[in-house]
PDB file of C-alpha atoms in Angstrom:
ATOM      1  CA  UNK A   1     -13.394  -6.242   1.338  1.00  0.00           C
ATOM      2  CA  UNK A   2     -10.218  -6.642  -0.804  1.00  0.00           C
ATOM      3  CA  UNK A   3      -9.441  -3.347  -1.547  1.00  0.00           C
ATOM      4  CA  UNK A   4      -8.751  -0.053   0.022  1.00  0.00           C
ATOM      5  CA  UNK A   5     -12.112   1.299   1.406  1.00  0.00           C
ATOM      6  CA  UNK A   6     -12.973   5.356   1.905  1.00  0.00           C
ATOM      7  CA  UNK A   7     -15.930   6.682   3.581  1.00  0.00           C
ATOM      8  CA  UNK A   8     -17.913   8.417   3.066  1.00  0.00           C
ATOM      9  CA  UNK A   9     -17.805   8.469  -1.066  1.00  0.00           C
ATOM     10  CA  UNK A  10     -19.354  12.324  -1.277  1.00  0.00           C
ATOM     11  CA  UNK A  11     -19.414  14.330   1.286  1.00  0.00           C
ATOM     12  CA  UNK A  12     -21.342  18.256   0.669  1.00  0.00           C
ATOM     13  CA  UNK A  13     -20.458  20.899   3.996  1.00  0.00           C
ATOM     14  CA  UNK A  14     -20.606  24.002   5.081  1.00  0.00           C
ATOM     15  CA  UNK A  15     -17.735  26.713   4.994  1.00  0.00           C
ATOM     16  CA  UNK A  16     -16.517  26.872   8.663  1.00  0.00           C
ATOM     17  CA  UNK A  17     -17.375  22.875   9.370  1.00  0.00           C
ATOM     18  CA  UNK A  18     -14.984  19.967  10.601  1.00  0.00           C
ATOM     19  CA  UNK A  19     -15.181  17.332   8.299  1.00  0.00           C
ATOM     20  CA  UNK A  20     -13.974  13.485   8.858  1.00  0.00           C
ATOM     21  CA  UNK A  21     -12.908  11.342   5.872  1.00  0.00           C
ATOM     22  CA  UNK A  22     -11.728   7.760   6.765  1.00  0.00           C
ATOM     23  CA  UNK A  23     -10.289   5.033   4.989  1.00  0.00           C
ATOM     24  CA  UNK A  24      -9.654   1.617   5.690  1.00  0.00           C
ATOM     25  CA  UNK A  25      -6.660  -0.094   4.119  1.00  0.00           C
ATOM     26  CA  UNK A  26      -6.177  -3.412   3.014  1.00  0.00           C
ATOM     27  CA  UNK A  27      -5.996  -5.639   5.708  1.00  0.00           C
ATOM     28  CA  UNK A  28      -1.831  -6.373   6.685  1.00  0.00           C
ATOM     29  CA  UNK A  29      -0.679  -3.229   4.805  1.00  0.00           C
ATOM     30  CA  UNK A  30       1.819  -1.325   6.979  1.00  0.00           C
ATOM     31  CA  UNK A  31       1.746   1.718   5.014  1.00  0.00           C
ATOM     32  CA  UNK A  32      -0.759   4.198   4.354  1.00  0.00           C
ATOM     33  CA  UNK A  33      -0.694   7.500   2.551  1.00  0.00           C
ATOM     34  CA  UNK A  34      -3.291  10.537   1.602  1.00  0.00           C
ATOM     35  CA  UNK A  35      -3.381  12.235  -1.497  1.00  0.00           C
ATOM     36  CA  UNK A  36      -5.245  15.127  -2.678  1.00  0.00           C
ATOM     37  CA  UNK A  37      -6.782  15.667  -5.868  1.00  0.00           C
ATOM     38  CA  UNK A  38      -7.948  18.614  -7.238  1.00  0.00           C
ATOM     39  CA  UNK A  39      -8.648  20.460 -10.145  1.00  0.00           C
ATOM     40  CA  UNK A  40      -5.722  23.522  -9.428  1.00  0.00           C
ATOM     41  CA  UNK A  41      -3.315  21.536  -7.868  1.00  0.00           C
ATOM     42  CA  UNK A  42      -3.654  18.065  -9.507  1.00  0.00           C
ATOM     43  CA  UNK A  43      -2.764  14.856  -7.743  1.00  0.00           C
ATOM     44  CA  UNK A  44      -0.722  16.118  -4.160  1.00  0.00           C
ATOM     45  CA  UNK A  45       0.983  13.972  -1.275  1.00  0.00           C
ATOM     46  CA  UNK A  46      -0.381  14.732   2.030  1.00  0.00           C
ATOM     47  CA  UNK A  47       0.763  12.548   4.484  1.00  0.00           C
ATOM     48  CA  UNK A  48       2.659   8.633   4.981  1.00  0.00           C
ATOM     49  CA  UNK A  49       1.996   6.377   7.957  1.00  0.00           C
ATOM     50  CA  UNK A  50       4.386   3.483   8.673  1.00  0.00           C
ATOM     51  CA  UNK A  51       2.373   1.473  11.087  1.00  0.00           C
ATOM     52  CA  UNK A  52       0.412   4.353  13.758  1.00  0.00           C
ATOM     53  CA  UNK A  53       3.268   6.946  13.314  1.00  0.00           C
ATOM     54  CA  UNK A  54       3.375   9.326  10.518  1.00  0.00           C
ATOM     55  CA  UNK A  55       6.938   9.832   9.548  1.00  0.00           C
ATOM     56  CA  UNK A  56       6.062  12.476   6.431  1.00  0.00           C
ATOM     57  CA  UNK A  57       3.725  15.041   7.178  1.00  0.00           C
ATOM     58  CA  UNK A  58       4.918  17.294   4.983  1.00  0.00           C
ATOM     59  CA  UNK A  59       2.079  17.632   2.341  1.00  0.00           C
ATOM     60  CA  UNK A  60      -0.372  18.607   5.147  1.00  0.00           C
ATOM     61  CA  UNK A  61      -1.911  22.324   3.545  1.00  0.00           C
ATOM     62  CA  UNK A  62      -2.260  23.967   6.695  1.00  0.00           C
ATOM     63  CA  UNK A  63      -2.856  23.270  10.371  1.00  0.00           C
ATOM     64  CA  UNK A  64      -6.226  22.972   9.925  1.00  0.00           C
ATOM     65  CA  UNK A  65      -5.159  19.649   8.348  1.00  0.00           C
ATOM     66  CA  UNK A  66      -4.662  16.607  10.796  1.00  0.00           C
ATOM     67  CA  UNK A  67      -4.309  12.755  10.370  1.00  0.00           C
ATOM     68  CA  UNK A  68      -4.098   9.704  13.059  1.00  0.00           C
ATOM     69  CA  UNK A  69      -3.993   5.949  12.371  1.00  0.00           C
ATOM     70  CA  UNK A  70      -5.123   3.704  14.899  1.00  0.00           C
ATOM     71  CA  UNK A  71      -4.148  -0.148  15.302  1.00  0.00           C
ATOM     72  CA  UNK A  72      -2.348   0.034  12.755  1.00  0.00           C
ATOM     73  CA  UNK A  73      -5.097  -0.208  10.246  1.00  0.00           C
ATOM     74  CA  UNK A  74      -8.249   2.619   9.547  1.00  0.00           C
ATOM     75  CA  UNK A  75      -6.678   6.411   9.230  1.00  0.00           C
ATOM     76  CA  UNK A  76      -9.059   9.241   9.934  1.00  0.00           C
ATOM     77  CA  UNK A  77      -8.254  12.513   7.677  1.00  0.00           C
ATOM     78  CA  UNK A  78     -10.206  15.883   9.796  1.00  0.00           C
ATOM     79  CA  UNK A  79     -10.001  19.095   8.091  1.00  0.00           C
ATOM     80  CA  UNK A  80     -11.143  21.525  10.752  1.00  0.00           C
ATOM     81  CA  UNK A  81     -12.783  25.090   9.576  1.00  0.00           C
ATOM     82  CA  UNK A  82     -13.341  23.744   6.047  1.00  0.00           C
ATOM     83  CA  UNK A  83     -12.405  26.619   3.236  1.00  0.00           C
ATOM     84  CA  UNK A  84     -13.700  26.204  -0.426  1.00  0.00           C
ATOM     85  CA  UNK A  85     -10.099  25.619  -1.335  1.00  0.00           C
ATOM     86  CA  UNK A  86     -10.639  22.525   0.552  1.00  0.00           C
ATOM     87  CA  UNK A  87     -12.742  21.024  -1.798  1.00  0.00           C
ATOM     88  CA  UNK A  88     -11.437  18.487  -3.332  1.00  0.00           C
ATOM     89  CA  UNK A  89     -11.321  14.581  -4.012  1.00  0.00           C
ATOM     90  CA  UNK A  90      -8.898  12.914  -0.800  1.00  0.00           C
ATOM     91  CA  UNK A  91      -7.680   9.659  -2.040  1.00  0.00           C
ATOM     92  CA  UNK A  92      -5.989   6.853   0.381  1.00  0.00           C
ATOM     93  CA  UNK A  93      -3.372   4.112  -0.754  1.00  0.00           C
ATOM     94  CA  UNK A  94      -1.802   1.335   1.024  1.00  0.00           C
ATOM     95  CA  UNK A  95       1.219  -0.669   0.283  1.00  0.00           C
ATOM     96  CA  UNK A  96       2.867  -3.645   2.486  1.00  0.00           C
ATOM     97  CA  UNK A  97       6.211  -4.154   3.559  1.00  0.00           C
ATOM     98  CA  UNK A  98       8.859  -4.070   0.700  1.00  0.00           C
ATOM     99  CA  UNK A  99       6.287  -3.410  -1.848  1.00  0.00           C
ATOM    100  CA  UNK A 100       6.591  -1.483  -4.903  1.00  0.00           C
ATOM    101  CA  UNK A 101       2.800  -0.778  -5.744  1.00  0.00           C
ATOM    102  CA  UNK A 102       0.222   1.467  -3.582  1.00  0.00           C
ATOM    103  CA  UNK A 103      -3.054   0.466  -3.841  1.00  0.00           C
ATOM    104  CA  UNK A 104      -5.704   3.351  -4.075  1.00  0.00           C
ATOM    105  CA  UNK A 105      -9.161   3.442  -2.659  1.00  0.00           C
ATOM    106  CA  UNK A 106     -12.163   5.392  -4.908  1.00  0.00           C
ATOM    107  CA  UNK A 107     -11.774   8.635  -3.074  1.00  0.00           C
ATOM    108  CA  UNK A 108     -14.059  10.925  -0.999  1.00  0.00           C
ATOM    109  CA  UNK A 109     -15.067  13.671  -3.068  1.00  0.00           C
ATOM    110  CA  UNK A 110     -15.333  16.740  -0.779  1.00  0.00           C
ATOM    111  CA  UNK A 111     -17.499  19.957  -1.423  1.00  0.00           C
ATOM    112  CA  UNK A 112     -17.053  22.820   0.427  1.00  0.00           C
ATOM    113  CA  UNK A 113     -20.353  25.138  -0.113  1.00  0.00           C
TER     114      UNK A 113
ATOM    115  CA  UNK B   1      11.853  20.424  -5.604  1.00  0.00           C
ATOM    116  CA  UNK B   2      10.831  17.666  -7.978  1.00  0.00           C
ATOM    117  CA  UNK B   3       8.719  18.029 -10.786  1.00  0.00           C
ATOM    118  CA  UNK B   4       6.997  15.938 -13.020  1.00  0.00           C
ATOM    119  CA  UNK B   5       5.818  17.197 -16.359  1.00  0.00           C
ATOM    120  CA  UNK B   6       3.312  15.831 -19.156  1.00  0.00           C
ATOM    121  CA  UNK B   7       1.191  16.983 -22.378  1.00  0.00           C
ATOM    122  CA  UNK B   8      -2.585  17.012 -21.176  1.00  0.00           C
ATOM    123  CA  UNK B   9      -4.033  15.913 -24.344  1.00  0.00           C
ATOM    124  CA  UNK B  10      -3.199  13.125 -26.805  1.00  0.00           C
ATOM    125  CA  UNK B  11      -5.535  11.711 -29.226  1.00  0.00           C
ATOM    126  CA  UNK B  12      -5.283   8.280 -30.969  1.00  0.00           C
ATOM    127  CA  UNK B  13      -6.805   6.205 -33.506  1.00  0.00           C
ATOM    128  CA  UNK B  14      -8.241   2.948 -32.434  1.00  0.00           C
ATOM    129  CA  UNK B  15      -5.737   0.357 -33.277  1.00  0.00           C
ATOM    130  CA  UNK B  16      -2.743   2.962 -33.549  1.00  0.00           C
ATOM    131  CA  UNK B  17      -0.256   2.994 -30.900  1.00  0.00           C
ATOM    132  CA  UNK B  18      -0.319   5.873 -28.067  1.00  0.00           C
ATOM    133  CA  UNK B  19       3.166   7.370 -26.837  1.00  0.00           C
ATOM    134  CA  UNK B  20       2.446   9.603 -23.448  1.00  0.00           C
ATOM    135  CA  UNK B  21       5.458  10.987 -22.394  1.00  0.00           C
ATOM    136  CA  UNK B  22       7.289  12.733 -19.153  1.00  0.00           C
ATOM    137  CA  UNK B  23       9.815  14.396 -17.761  1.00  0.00           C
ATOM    138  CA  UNK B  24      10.862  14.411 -13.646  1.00  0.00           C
ATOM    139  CA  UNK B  25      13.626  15.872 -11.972  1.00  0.00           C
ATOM    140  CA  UNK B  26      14.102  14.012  -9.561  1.00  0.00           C
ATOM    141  CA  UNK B  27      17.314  11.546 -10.411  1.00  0.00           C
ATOM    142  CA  UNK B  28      17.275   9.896  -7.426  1.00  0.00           C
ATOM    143  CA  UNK B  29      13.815   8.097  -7.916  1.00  0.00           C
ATOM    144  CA  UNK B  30      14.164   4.372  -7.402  1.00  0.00           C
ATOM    145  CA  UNK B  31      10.803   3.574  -9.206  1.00  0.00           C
ATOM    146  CA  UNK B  32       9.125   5.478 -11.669  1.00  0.00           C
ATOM    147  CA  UNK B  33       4.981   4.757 -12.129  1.00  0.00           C
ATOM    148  CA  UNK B  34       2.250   4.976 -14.290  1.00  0.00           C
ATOM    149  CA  UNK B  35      -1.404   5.059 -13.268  1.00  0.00           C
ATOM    150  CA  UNK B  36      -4.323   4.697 -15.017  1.00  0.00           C
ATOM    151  CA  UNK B  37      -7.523   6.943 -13.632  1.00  0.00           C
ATOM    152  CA  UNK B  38     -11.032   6.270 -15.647  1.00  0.00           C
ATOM    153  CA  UNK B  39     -13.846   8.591 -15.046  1.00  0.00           C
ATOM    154  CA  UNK B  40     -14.914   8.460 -11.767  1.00  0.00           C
ATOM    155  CA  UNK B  41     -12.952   5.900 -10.465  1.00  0.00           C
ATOM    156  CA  UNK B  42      -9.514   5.284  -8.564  1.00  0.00           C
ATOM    157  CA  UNK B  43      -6.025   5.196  -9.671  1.00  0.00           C
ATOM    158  CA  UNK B  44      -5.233   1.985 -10.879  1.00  0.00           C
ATOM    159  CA  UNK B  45      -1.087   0.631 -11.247  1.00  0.00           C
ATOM    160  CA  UNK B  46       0.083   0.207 -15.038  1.00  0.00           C
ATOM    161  CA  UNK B  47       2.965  -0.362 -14.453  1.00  0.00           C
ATOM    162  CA  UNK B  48       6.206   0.505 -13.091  1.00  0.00           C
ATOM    163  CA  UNK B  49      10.128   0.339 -14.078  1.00  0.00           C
ATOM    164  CA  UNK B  50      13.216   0.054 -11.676  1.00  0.00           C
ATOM    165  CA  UNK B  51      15.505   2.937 -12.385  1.00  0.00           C
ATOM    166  CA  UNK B  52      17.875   0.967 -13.383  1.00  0.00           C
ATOM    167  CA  UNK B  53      16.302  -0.273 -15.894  1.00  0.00           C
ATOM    168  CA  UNK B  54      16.067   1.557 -19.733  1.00  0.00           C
ATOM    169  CA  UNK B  55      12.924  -0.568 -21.010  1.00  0.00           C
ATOM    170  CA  UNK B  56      10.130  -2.724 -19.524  1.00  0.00           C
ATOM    171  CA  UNK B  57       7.521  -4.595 -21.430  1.00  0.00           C
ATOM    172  CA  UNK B  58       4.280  -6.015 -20.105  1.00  0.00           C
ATOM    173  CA  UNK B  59       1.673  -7.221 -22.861  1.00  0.00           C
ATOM    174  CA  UNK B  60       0.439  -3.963 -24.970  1.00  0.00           C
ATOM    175  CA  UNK B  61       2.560  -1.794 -22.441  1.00  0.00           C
ATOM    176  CA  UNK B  62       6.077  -0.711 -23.451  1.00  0.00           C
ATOM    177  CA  UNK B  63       8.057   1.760 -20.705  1.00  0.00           C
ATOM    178  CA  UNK B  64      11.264   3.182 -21.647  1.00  0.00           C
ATOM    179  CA  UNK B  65      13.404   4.891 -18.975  1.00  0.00           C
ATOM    180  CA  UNK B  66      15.976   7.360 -20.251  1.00  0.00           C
ATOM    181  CA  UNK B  67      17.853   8.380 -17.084  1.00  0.00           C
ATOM    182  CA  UNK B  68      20.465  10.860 -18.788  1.00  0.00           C
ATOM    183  CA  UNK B  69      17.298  13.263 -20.232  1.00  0.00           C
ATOM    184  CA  UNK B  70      14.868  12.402 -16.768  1.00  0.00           C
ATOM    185  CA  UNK B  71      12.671  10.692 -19.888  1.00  0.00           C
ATOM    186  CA  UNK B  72       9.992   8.331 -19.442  1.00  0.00           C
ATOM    187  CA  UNK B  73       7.303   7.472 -21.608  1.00  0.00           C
ATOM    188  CA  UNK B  74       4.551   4.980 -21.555  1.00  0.00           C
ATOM    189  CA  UNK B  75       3.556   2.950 -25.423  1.00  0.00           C
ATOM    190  CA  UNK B  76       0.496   1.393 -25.746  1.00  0.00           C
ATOM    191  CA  UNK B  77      -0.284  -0.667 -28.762  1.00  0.00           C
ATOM    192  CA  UNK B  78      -3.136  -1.122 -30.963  1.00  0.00           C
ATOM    193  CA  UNK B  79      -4.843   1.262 -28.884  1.00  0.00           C
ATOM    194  CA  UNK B  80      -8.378   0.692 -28.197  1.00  0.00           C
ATOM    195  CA  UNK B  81     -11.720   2.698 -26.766  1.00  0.00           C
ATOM    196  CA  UNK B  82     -11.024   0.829 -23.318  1.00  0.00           C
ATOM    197  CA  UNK B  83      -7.963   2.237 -22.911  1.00  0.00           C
ATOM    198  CA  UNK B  84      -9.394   6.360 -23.141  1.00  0.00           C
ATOM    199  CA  UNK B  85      -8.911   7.301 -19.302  1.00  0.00           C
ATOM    200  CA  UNK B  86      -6.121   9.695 -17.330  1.00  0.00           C
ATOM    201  CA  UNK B  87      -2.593   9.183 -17.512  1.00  0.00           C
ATOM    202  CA  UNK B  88      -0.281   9.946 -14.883  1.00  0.00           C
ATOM    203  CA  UNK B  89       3.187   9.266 -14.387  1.00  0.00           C
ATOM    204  CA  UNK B  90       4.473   9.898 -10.981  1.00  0.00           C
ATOM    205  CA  UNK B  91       8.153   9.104  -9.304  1.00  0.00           C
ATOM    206  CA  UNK B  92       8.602   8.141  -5.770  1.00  0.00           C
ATOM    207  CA  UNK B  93      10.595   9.920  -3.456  1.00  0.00           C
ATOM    208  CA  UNK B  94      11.734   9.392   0.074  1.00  0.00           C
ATOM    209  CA  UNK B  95      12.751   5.695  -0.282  1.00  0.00           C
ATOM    210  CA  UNK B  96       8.741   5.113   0.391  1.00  0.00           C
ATOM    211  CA  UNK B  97       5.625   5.091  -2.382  1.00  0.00           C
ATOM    212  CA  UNK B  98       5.341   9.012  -1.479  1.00  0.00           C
ATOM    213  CA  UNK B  99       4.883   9.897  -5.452  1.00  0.00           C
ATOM    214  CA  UNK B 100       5.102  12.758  -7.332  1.00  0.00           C
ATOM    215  CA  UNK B 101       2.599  12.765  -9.669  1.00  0.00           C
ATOM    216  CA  UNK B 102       2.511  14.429 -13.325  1.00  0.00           C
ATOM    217  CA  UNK B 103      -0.855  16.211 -14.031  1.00  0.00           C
ATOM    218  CA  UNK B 104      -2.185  13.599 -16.098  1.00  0.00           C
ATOM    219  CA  UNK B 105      -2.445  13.135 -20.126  1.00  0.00           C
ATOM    220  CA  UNK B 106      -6.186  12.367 -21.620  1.00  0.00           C
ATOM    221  CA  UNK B 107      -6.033   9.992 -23.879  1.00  0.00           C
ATOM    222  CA  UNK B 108      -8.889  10.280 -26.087  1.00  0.00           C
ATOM    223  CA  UNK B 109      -9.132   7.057 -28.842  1.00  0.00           C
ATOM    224  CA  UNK B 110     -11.158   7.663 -31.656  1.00  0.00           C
ATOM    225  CA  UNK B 111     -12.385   5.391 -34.432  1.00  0.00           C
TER     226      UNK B 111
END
């Protein structure tokens, strides 16, 4: 596709559960990044990827937060031991080299019951 | 740490003009953003001005830059129902697109 793609689009789980959100950028962009939005805390920064390695990490909540990038392309966000504070919509953008603009994907809403 | 600011609420007349406006803290920002978010959808570029820069102007979109006050603001004229949606401004930090985002004005257009 020609956008920024994030799977799955809802996802409903249990307190206590590891949870997977992936995204795959647009094909060629170097840089990925993961934002958080919800309704307390707005729109946050949660992590940048420059190729595989993540340089910023620094909007990560907790350690129960983790991110990898493989081949340079798709980006798996796990939150382990989901909370109800987790819950949230997790957004992914992508930019290439010496670009100005991010381009966002349509988000994975996330609903911690 | 930085800090971007707006009003949550501003409501228009269709075919008035909209000013959303915002402060940020942080002066060394190189680029300075706005994003559009509709209901249920994605954030979506509007535009964006080099801080270098005091004014920008793409089609109904006017950006002016005030870097003495940390000002920005984002005009939109003759305002129409399309344009209702979630306005954010956001500044980038870090040399990279990490952004700082404001929490968003709602524009609501009315006729």
């Amino acid at each position: 596709g020609a956008g920024v793609s994030q799977s799955p689009s809802n996802k409903v789980t249990e307190k206590g559960k590891d949870v997977e959100l992936r995204c795959d950028p647009i094909s060629g962009h170097t840089a990925l990044y993961w934002y958080r939005q919800s309704l307390g805390q707005g729109l946050e920064f949660l992590i940048y990827f420059q190729g595989n390695s993540a340089p910023d990490k620094s909007g990560l909540p907790s350690d129960r937060f983790s991110a990898e990038r493989t081949g340079g392309s798709v980006s798996t966000l796990t939150i382990q031991r989901t909370q109800q504070e987790d819950s949230a919509v997790y957004l992914c953008a992508s930019s290439p080299p010496g670009v100005t603009e991010a381009f966002f994907g349509q988000g994975t809403r996330l609903t911690v019951v | 740490g930085e800090d971007v600011e707006q009003s949550l609420f501003l409501s228009v007349r269709e075919g008035d003009s909209s000013v959303i406006n915002c402060t940020y803290t942080d002066s060394s920002s190189t680029y300075l953003y706005w994003y559009k978010q509709e209901p249920g959808a994605g954030l979506q570029l509007l535009t964006y001005i080099f801080s270098n820069m005091d004014m920008k102007q793409d089609q109904r979109l006017t950006v002016l830059l005030n870097k003495k006050d940390k000002h920005l603001s984002l005009r939109i004229a003759d305002t129409q129902t399309g344009d209702s949606a979630i306005y954010f401004c956001a500044e980038s930090e870090g040399g990279y697109n990490k952004l700082i985002f404001g929490a968003g004005t709602r524009l609501a257009v009315h006729p």
